[in-house]
Coordinates of C-alpha atoms in Angstrom, one line a residue:
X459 CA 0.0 0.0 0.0
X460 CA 1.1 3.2 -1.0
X461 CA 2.5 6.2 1.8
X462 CA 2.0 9.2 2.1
X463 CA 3.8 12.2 3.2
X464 CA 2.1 15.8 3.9
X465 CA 4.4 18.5 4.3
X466 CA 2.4 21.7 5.6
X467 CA 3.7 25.6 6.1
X468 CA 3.4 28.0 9.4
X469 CA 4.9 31.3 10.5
X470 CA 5.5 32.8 7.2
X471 CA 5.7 31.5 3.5
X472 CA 9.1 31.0 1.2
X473 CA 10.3 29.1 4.1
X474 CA 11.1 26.1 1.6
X475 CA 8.6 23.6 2.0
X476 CA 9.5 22.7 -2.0
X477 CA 12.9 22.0 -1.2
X478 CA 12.5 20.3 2.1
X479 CA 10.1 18.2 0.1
X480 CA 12.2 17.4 -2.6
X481 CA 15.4 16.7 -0.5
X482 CA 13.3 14.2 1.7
X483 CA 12.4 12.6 -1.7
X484 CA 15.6 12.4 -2.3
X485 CA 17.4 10.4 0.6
X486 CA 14.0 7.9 0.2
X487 CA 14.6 7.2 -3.6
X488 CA 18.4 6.9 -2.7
X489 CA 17.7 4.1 0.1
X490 CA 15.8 2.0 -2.6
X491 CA 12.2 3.4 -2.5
X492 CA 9.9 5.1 -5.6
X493 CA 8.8 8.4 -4.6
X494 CA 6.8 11.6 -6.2
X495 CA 6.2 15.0 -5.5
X496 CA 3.0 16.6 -5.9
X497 CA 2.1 20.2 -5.4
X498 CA -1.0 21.7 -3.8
X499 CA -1.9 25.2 -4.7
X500 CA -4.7 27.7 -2.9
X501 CA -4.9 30.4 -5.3
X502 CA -7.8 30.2 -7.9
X503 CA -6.5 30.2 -11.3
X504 CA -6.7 27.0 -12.9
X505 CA -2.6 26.8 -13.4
X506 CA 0.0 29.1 -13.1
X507 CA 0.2 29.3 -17.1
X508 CA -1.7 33.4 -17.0
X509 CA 0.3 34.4 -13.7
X510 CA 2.5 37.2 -14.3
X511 CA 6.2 35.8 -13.2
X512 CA 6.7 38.8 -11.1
X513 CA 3.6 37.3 -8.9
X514 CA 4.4 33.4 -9.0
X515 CA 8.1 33.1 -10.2
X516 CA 8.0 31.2 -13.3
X517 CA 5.9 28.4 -15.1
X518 CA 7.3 25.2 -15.1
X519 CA 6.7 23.2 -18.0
X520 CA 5.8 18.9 -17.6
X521 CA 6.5 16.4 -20.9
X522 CA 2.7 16.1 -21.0
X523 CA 2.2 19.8 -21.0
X524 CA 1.1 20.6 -18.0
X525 CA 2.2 24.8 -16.5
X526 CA 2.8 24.0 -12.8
X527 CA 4.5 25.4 -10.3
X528 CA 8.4 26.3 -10.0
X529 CA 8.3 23.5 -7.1
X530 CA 7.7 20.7 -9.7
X531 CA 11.1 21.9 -10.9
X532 CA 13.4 21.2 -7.8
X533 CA 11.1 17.6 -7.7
X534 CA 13.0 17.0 -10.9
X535 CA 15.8 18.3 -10.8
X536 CA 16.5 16.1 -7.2
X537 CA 14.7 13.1 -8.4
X538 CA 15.6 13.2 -11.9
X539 CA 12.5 11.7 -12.7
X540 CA 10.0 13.9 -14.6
X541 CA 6.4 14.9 -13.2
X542 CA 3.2 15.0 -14.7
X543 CA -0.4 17.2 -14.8
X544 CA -1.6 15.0 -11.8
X545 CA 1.7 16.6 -9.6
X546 CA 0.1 20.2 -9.3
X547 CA -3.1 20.8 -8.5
X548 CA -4.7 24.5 -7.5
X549 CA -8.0 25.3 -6.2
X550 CA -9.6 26.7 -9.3
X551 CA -8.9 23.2 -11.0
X552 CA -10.8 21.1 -7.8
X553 CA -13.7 24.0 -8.3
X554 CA -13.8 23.7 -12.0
X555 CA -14.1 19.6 -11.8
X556 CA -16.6 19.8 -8.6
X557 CA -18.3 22.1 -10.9
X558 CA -18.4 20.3 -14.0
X559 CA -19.6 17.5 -12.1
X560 CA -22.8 19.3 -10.8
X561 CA -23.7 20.6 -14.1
X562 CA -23.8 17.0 -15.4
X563 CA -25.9 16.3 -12.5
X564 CA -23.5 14.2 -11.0
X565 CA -24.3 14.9 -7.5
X566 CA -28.2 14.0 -8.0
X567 CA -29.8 17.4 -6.9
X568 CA -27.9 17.6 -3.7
X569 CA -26.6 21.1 -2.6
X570 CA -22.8 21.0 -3.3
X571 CA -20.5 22.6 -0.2
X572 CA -17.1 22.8 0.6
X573 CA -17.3 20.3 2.9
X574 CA -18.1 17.1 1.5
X575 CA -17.7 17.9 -1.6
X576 CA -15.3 20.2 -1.9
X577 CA -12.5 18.1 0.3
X578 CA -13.9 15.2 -1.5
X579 CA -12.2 16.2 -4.7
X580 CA -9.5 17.5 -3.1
X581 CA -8.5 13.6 -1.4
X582 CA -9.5 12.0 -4.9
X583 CA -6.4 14.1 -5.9
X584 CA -4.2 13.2 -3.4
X585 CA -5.2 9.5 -3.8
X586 CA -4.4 9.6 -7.7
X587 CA -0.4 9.3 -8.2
X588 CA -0.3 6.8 -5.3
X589 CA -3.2 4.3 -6.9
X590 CA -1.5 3.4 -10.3
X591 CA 1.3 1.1 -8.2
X592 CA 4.4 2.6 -9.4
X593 CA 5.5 4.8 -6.3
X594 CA 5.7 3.8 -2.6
X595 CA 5.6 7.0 -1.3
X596 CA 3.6 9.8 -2.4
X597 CA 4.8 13.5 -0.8
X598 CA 2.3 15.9 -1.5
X599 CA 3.2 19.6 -0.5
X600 CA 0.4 21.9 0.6
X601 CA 0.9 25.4 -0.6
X602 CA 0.3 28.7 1.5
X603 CA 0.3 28.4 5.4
X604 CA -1.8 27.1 8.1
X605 CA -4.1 29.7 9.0
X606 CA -4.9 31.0 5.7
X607 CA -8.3 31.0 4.8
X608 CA -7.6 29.8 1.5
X609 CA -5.5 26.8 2.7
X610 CA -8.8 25.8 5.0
X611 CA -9.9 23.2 2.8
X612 CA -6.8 21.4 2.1
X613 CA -5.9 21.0 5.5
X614 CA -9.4 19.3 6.3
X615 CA -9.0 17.2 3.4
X616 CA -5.8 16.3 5.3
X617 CA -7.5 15.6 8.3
X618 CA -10.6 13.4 7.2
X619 CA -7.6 11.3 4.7
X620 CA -5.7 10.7 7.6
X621 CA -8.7 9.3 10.0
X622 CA -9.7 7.1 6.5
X623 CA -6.5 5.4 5.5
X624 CA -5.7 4.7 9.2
X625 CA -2.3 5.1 11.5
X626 CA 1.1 4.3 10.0
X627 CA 0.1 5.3 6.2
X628 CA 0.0 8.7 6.5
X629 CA 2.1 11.4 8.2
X630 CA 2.6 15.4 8.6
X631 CA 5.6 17.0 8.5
X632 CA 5.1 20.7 9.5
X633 CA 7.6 23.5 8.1
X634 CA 8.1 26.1 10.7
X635 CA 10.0 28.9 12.0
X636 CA 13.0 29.5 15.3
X637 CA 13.6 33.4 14.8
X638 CA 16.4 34.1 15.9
X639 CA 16.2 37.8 18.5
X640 CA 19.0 39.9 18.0
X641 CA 18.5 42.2 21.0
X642 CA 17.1 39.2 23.3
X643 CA 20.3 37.2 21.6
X644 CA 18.3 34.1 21.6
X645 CA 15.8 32.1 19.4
X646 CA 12.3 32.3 19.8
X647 CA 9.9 28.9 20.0
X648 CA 6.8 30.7 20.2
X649 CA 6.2 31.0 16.5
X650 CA 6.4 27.6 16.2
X651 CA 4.0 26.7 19.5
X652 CA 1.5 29.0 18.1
X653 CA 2.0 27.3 14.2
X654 CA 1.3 23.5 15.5
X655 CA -1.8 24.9 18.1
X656 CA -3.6 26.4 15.0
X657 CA -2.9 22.9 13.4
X658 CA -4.3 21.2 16.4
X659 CA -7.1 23.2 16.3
X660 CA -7.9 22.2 12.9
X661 CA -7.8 18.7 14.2
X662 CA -4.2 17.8 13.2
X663 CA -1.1 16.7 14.9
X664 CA 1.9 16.6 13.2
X665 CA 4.5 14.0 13.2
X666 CA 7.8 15.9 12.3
X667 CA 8.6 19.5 13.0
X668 CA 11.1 20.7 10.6
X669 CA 12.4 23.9 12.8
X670 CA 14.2 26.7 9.8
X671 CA 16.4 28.8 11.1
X672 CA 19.8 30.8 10.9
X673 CA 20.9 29.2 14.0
X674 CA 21.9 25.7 15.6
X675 CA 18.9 24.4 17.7
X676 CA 20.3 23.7 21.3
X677 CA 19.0 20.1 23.1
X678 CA 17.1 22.6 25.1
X679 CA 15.0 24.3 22.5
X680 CA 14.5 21.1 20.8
X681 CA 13.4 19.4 24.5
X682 CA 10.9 22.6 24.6
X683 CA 9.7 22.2 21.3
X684 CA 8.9 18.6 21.3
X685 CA 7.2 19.4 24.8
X686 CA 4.8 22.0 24.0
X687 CA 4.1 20.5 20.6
X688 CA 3.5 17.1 21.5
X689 CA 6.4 15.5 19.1
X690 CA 9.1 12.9 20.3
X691 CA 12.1 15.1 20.5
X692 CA 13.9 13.2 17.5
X693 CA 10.9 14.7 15.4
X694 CA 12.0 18.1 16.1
X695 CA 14.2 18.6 12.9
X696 CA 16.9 21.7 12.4
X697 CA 17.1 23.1 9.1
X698 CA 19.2 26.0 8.9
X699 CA 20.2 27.9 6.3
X700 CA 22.6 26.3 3.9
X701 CA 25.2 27.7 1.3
X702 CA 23.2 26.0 -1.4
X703 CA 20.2 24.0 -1.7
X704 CA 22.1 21.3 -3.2
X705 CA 23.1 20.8 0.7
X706 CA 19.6 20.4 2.0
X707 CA 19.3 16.5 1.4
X708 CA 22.9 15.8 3.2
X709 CA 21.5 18.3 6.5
X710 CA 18.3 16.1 6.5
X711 CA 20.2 13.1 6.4
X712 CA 22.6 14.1 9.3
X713 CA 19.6 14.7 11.7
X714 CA 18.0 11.6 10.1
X715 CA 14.8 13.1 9.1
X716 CA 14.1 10.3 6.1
X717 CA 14.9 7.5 9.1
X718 CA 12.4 9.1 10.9
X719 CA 9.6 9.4 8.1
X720 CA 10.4 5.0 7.9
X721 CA 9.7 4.8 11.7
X722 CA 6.7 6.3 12.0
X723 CA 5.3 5.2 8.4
X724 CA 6.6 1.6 9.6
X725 CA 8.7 0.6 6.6
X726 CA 11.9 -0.6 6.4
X727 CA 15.1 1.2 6.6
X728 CA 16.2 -1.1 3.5
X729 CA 19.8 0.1 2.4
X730 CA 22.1 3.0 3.7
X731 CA 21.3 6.0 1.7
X732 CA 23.6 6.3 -1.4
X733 CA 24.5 9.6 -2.3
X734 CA 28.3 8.9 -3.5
X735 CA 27.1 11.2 -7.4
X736 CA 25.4 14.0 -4.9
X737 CA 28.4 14.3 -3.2
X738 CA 30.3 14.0 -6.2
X739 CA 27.9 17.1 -7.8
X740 CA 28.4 18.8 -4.6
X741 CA 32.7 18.7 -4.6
X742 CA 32.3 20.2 -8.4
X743 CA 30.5 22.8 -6.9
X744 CA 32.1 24.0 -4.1
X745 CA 35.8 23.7 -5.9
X746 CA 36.0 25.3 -9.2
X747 CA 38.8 25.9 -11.0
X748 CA 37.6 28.6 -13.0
X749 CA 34.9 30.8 -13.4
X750 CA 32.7 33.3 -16.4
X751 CA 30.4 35.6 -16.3
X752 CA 27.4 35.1 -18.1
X753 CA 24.8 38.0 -18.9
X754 CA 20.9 37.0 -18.2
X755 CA 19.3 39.3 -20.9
X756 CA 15.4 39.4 -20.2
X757 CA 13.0 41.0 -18.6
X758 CA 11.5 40.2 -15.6
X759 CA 15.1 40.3 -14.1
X760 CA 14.2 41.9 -10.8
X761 CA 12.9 38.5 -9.6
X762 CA 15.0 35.8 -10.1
X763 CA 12.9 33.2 -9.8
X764 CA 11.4 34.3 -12.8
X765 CA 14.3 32.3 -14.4
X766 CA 14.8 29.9 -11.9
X767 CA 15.4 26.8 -14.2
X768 CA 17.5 28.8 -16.2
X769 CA 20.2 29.8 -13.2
X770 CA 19.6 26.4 -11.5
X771 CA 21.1 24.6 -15.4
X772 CA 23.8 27.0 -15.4
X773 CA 24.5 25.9 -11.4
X774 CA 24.6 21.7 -13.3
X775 CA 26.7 22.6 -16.5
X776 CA 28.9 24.6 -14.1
X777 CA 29.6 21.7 -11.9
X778 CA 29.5 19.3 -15.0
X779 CA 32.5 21.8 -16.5
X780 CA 34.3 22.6 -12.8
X781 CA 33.4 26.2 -13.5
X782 CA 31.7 28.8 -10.8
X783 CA 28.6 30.3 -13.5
X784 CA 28.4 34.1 -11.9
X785 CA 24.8 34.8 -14.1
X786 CA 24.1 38.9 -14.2
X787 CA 21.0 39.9 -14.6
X788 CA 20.6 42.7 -17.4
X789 CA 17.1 44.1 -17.7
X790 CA 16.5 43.9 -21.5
X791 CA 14.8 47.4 -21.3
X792 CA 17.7 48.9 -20.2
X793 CA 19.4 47.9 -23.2
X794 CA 19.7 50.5 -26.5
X795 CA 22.1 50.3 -29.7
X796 CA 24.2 53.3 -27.7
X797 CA 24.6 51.3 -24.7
X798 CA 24.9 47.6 -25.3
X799 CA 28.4 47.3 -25.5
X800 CA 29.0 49.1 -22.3
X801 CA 26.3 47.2 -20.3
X802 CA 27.6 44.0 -21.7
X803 CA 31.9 44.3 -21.1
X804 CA 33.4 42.0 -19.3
X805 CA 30.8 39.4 -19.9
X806 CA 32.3 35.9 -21.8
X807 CA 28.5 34.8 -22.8
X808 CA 25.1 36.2 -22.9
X809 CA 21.9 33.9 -22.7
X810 CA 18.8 35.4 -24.0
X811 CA 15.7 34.7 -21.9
X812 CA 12.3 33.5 -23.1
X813 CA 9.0 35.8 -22.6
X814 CA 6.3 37.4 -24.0
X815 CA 5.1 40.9 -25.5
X816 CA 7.0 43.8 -26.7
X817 CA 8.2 45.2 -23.6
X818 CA 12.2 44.8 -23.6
X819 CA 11.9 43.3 -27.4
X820 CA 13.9 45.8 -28.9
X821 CA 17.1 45.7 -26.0
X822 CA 17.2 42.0 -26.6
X823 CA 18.0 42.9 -30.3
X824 CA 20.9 45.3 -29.4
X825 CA 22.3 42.4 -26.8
X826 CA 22.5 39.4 -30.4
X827 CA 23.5 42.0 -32.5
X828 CA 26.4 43.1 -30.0
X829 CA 27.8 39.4 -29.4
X830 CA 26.8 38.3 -33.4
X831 CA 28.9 40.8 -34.5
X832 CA 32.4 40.2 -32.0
X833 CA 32.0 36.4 -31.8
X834 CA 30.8 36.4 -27.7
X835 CA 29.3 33.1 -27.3
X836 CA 24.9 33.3 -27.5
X837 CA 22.2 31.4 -26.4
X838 CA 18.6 32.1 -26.9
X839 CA 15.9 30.5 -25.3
X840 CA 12.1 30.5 -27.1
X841 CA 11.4 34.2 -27.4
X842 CA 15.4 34.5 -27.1
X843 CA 16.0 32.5 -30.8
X844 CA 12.8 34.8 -32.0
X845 CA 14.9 37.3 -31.5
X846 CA 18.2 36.3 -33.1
X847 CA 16.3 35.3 -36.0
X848 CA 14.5 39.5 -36.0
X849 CA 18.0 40.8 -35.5
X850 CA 19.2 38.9 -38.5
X851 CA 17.3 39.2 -40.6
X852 CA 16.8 43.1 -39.9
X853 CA 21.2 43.8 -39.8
X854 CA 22.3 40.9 -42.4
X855 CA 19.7 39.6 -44.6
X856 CA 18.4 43.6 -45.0
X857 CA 14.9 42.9 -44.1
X858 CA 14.0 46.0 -43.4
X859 CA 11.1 46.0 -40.1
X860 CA 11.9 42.5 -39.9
X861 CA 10.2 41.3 -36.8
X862 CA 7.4 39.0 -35.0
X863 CA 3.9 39.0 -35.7
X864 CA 4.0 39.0 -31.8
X865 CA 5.3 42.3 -31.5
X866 CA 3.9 44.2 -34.8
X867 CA 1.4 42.5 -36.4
X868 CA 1.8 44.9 -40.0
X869 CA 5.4 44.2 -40.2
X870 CA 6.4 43.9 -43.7
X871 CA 8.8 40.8 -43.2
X872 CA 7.0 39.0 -40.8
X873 CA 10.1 36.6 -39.9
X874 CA 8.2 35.2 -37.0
X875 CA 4.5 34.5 -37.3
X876 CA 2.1 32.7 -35.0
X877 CA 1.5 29.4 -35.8
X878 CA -2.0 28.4 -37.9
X879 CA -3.5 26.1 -35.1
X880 CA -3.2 28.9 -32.6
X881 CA -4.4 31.8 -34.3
X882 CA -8.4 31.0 -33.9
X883 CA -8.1 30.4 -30.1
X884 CA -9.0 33.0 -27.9
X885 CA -8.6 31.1 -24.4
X886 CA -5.5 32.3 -22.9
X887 CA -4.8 29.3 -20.4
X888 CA -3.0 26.3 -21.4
X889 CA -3.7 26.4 -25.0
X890 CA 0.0 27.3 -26.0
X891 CA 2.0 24.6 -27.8
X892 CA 2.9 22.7 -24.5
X893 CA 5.0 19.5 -23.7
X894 CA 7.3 17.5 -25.0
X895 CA 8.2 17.6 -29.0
X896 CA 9.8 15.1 -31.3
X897 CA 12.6 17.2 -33.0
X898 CA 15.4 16.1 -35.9
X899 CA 19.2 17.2 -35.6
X900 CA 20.8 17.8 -39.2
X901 CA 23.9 15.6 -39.3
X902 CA 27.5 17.7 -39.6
X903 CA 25.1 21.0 -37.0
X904 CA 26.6 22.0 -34.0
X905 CA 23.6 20.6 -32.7
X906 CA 23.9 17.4 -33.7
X907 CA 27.6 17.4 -31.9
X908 CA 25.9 19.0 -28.7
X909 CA 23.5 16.0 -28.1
X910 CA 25.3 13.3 -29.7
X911 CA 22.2 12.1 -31.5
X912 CA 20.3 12.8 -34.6
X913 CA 16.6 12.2 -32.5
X914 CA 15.6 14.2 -29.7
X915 CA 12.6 15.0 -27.5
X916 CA 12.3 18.9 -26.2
X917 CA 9.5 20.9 -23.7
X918 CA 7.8 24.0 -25.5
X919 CA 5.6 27.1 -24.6
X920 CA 5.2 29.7 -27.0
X921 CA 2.3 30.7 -29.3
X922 CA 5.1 32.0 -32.2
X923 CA 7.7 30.0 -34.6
X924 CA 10.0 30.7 -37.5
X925 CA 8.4 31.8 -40.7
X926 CA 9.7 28.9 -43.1
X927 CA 8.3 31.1 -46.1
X928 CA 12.1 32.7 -45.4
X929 CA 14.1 29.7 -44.5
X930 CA 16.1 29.3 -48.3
X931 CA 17.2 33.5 -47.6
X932 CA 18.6 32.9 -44.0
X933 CA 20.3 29.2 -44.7
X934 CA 21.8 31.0 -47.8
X935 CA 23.0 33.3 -45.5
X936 CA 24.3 31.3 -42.8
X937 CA 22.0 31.3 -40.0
X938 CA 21.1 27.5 -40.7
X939 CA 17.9 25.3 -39.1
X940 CA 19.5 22.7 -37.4
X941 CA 17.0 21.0 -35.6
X942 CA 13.3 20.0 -37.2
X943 CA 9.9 19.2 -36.3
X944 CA 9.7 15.7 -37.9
X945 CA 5.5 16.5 -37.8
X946 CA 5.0 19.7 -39.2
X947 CA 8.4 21.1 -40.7
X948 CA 8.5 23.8 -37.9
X949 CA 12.2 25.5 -37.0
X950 CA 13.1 24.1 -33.6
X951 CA 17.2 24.8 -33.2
X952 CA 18.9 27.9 -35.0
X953 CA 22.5 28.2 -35.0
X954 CA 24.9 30.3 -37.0
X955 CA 27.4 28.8 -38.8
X956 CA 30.4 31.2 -38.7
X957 CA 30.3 32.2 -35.0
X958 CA 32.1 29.8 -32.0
X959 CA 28.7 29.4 -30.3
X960 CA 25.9 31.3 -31.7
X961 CA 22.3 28.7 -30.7
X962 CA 19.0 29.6 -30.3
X963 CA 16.4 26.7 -29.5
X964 CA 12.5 27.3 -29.9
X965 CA 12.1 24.9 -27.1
X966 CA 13.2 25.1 -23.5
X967 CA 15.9 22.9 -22.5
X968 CA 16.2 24.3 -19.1
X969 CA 13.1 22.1 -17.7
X970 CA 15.0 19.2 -18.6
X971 CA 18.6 20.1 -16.6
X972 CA 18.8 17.8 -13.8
X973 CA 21.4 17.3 -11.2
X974 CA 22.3 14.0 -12.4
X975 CA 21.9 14.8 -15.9
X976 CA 23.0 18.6 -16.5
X977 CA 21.3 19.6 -20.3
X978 CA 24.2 19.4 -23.2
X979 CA 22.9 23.1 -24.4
X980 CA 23.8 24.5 -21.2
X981 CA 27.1 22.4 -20.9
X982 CA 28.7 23.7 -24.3
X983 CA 27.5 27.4 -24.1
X984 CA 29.3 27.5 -20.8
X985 CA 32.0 25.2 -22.2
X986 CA 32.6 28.2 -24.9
X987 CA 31.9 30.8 -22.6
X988 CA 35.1 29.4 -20.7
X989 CA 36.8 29.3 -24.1
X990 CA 36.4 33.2 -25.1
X991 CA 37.0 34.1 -20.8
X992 CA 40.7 32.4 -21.7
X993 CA 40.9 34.0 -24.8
X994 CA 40.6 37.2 -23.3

């Protein structure tokens, strides 16, 4: 019978319940067991696919096309096992399908409510990953934190699962926080005390208390804890703040936090946890030899986590290559044909960022045309190759007004165009081209010597592609298609065949950068970025 694992916020949010999640996930799958993820979500949209990234940080990406959640990235990039539409759920999608259901009469005249109805769905969901018999443990993190009045429903659903599928198949792990008093000099358990009564009250006692904090826990506070919060003291977990978050799994394994989660779930301890390639990933590192400086053109800079896959690939290839990836963030508004060259100095590569609408367009333009022109290693990403191809075609091909349907629908040279399946949809929310694509590597590309292989499979989410009406002009030209849609002909790799490293992919190869297996794209633009800092 499957496990499950709830892991559950207090005291503030962006304490790292994702990450605690993951690296629990972690030490289990490395002691012989198959675990998931799955993310919970309170807000009402349906997905995060229509959230601005300022508000949510960016939209994740599955194989089967689902926009989730950032967290489903750290599930795979730990796991290195890819996630699905079933591994994030929000409250607008349980309303939606409790809805649907009572217009189809489902529910035989009865009045629907939150509560059973409501929670109902909500358990179904949990139930789902762990019912088709290929995990053991299912970890399913609740988003938001206890108290909110949007969470409410979740953490019922929690409480009436926990009462169905008995003792020792289900447990709560409850993320909290020690603050640490500067003028008292001394950390502070009430937080914490107050976090697990409001659970109590709600008719839940967790198991675990994983304790954040910037300093060591003393066998005191701990004793204290576990007291007023009716936990065995080994339950009372310190997570303080690490150099990385590559660390996290090897701080929960030293206060044993995944031999814990066996005891109480009753399952065996099975084999010693091997983490021997983690380690391995973590010497890279922490010792480079060398280091570059790569520029993050885009524009929602202000918030990294709008790009979080993005720095987290250049933190693999990095280790892959012994090299320390120092990523600068250049707002791509900022950016003009008078300043480029200053804003960029010093910098050994520049990766273009994906996004949508105008805003920024034209600084992103000034960045390829800038490295194009003095041989600086370039990668663009989705709206990133868009823009290489604009540039391009506007600067060497002479298109005059060359640009994207996107961004001027009257352009005379329409380079980039929307594709034909999307351009009767009017839904904004997950009707994008989504998932994972075939696409075909010309033999004798760049490409093809990047992956090794003539067949690939890449994650997409755009709306735009190449305009193959202009393909003979920019081949002729230089500026070859070296990756294919097998299906429909469409442009899915770009790469300029005079330049060290000049790449653009219409995909997103960042959703696919794990730890154990960083993405070749990201490997040899920071290999050549290495190259032109020793040229230098």
């Amino acid at each position: 019978m499957t496990k499950y694992i709830f892991v559950t916020g207090g005291v503030t949010s962006s304490l790292g319940k994702g990450i605690i999640s993951a690296s629990l996930a972690k030490l289990l799958q490395a002691r012989g067991y198959r675990v998931t993820i799955q993310k919970f979500d309170p807000y009402i949209n349906i997905d995060p696919g229509t959230l601005n990234p300022y508000e949510h940080g960016e939209c994740y990406v599955t194989e089967d096309g689902a926009e989730t959640d950032l967290d489903l990235g750290h599930y795979e990039r730990f796991l290195n096992t890819p996630t699905s539409k079933a591994n994030n759920i929000t409250t607008g999608r349980i309303y939606q399908n409790v809805i649907n259901k009572e217009r189809e009469g489902a529910f035989l005249g009865k009045t629907v409510q939150v509560v059973p109805h409501i929670t109902d769905e909500i358990k179904r969901n949990f139930r789902i990953l762990g019912e088709n018999g290929e995990y053991d443990i299912v970890i399913t993190e609740l988003g938001g934190t206890v108290g909110d009045i949007e969470s409410l429903p979740y953490i019922e659903a929690v409480r009436q699962f926990r009462w169905e599928t008995g003792s020792n198949n289900s447990l709560v792990i409850h993320l909290t926080l020690v603050p640490f008093l500067a003028a008292a000099g001394e950390l502070k358990t009430k937080p914490t005390q107050h976090s697990v009564k409001m659970l109590l009250e709600y008719g839940i006692q967790p198991d675990i208390l994983v304790c954040r904090t910037e300093h060591h826990l003393t066998n005191d506070i701990r004793k204290k804890i576990a007291l007023f919060c009716n936990v065995n003291i080994n339950a009372v977990i310190e997570s303080i703040d690490a150099q990385s978050i590559y660390d996290v799994p090897l701080l929960m394994l030293k206060e044993q936090l995944d031999k814990t989660v066996l005891t109480k779930l009753k399952l065996p301890h099975k084999l010693e946890p091997d983490l021997e390639n983690w380690k391995d990933f973590l010497g890279r590192l922490k010792n480079p030899t060398a280091d570059v400086r790569i520029a993050l053109v885009g524009k929602y800079v202000e918030l990294p986590d709008a790009y979080k896959s993005i720095t987290e690939a250049f933190i693999h290839a990095g280790a892959k290559q012994e090299c320390k990836v120092r990523v600068e963030y250049i707002p791509s508004e900022q950016l003009t044909p008078e300043n480029a060259v200053e804003k960029l100095k010093g910098m050994h590569g520049v990766l273009v960022a994906p996004g949508f609408g105008e805003r920024g367009f034209e600084g992103k333009i000034q960045a390829i045309r800038h490295v194009r022109e003095n041989n600086i290693p370039f990668f663009g990403i989705c709206l990133g190759m868009q823009c290489a191809v604009v540039e391009f075609g506007r600067h060497v091909l002479g298109l005059e007004n060359a640009n994207s349907t996107e961004m001027n629908p009257d352009t005379p040279h329409p380079v980039i165009g929307m594709m034909e399946d999307q351009k009767t949809i009017t839904h904004k929310g997950g009707t994008m081209r989504l998932g994972a694509y075939p696409c075909d590597i010309k033999k004798g590309t760049k490409a093809a010597a990047i992956y090794g292989k003539n067949h690939i499979s890449e994650r997409h989410r755009h709306r735009y592609e190449f305009n193959n009406d202009y393909l003979k002009q920019y081949e002729a030209a230089g500026l070859i298609p070296s990756g294919i849609n097998p299906d429909n002909g469409l442009v899915e790799i770009v790469e300029l065949k005079s330049h060290p490293f000049f790449v653009g992919s219409q995909f997103h190869p960042e959703l696919k950068s794990t730890v154990a297996n960083p993405h070749p794209l990201f490997i040899n633009f920071v290999a050549a970025s290495l190259a032109y800092a020793r040229k230098k």
